[in-house]
Amino acid sequence: MGQPKHRITGMGIVSAAGHGVQAVTARLFEGRTDQANPNDPSESRYFKLKPETSPATDFLPNVFALAATTEALAMAGLDEPSRKNLRIGVVMGSTVGCTNYDDDFGRDFFTGKFPGSGALRNYFRNNTAQFIARHL
């Protein structure tokens, strides 16, 4: 029958319960379903982002998506050199929705106006799939 063409080899998570499959799993096994507090020193372990992400300059949902993708690739044992000749797909779920629309874009678009070039530039710059592809 041969090898399957598709495999799930890694997972990553960033959520209100924390960052990382291990951290979120630990929190759930502690019986905690409340939102973790990143400012509480006892909970800071739930919110360690990778240094290659930049919440100060990048669109935050994209930073979270990149962090989850980076975790999944690491779990799969796929460092940058080993990914070079592979075709890799990323399947992602998010409850963030259409937040890549910045305020100006959303305001113009949803009131029937044509968004200005700055709003369009931000919209396309914030495309999560393109952001991940640029950083990997």
Tab-separated table of C-alpha atoms in Angstrom, residues 14-19 23-24 27-28 30-40 42-44 46-47 64:
chain	number	residue	atom	x	y	z
A	14	VAL	CA	-0.768	30.006	21.085
A	15	SER	CA	-3.893	30.694	23.096
A	16	ALA	CA	-5.257	32.549	26.085
A	17	ALA	CA	-4.249	29.499	28.110
A	18	GLY	CA	-0.620	30.026	27.110
A	19	HIS	CA	1.973	29.488	24.409
A	23	ALA	CA	2.468	24.694	28.460
A	24	VAL	CA	-1.208	24.619	27.482
A	27	ARG	CA	-2.287	24.131	32.394
A	28	LEU	CA	-5.287	22.027	31.373
A	30	GLU	CA	-3.785	21.366	36.376
A	31	GLY	CA	-7.537	21.767	35.948
A	32	ARG	CA	-7.218	25.402	34.928
A	33	THR	CA	-9.434	26.610	32.142
A	34	ASP	CA	-9.244	30.288	33.021
A	35	GLN	CA	-7.240	32.763	30.977
A	36	ALA	CA	-3.558	32.813	31.915
A	37	ASN	CA	-2.117	36.149	33.032
A	38	PRO	CA	1.163	36.980	31.226
A	39	ASN	CA	1.981	39.608	33.895
A	40	ASP	CA	1.846	37.103	36.748
A	42	SER	CA	4.032	32.355	38.304
A	43	GLU	CA	2.323	32.128	34.904
A	44	SER	CA	5.014	33.714	32.719
A	46	TYR	CA	2.903	30.054	29.580
A	47	PHE	CA	3.833	33.062	27.434
A	64	PHE	CA	1.267	34.157	17.206
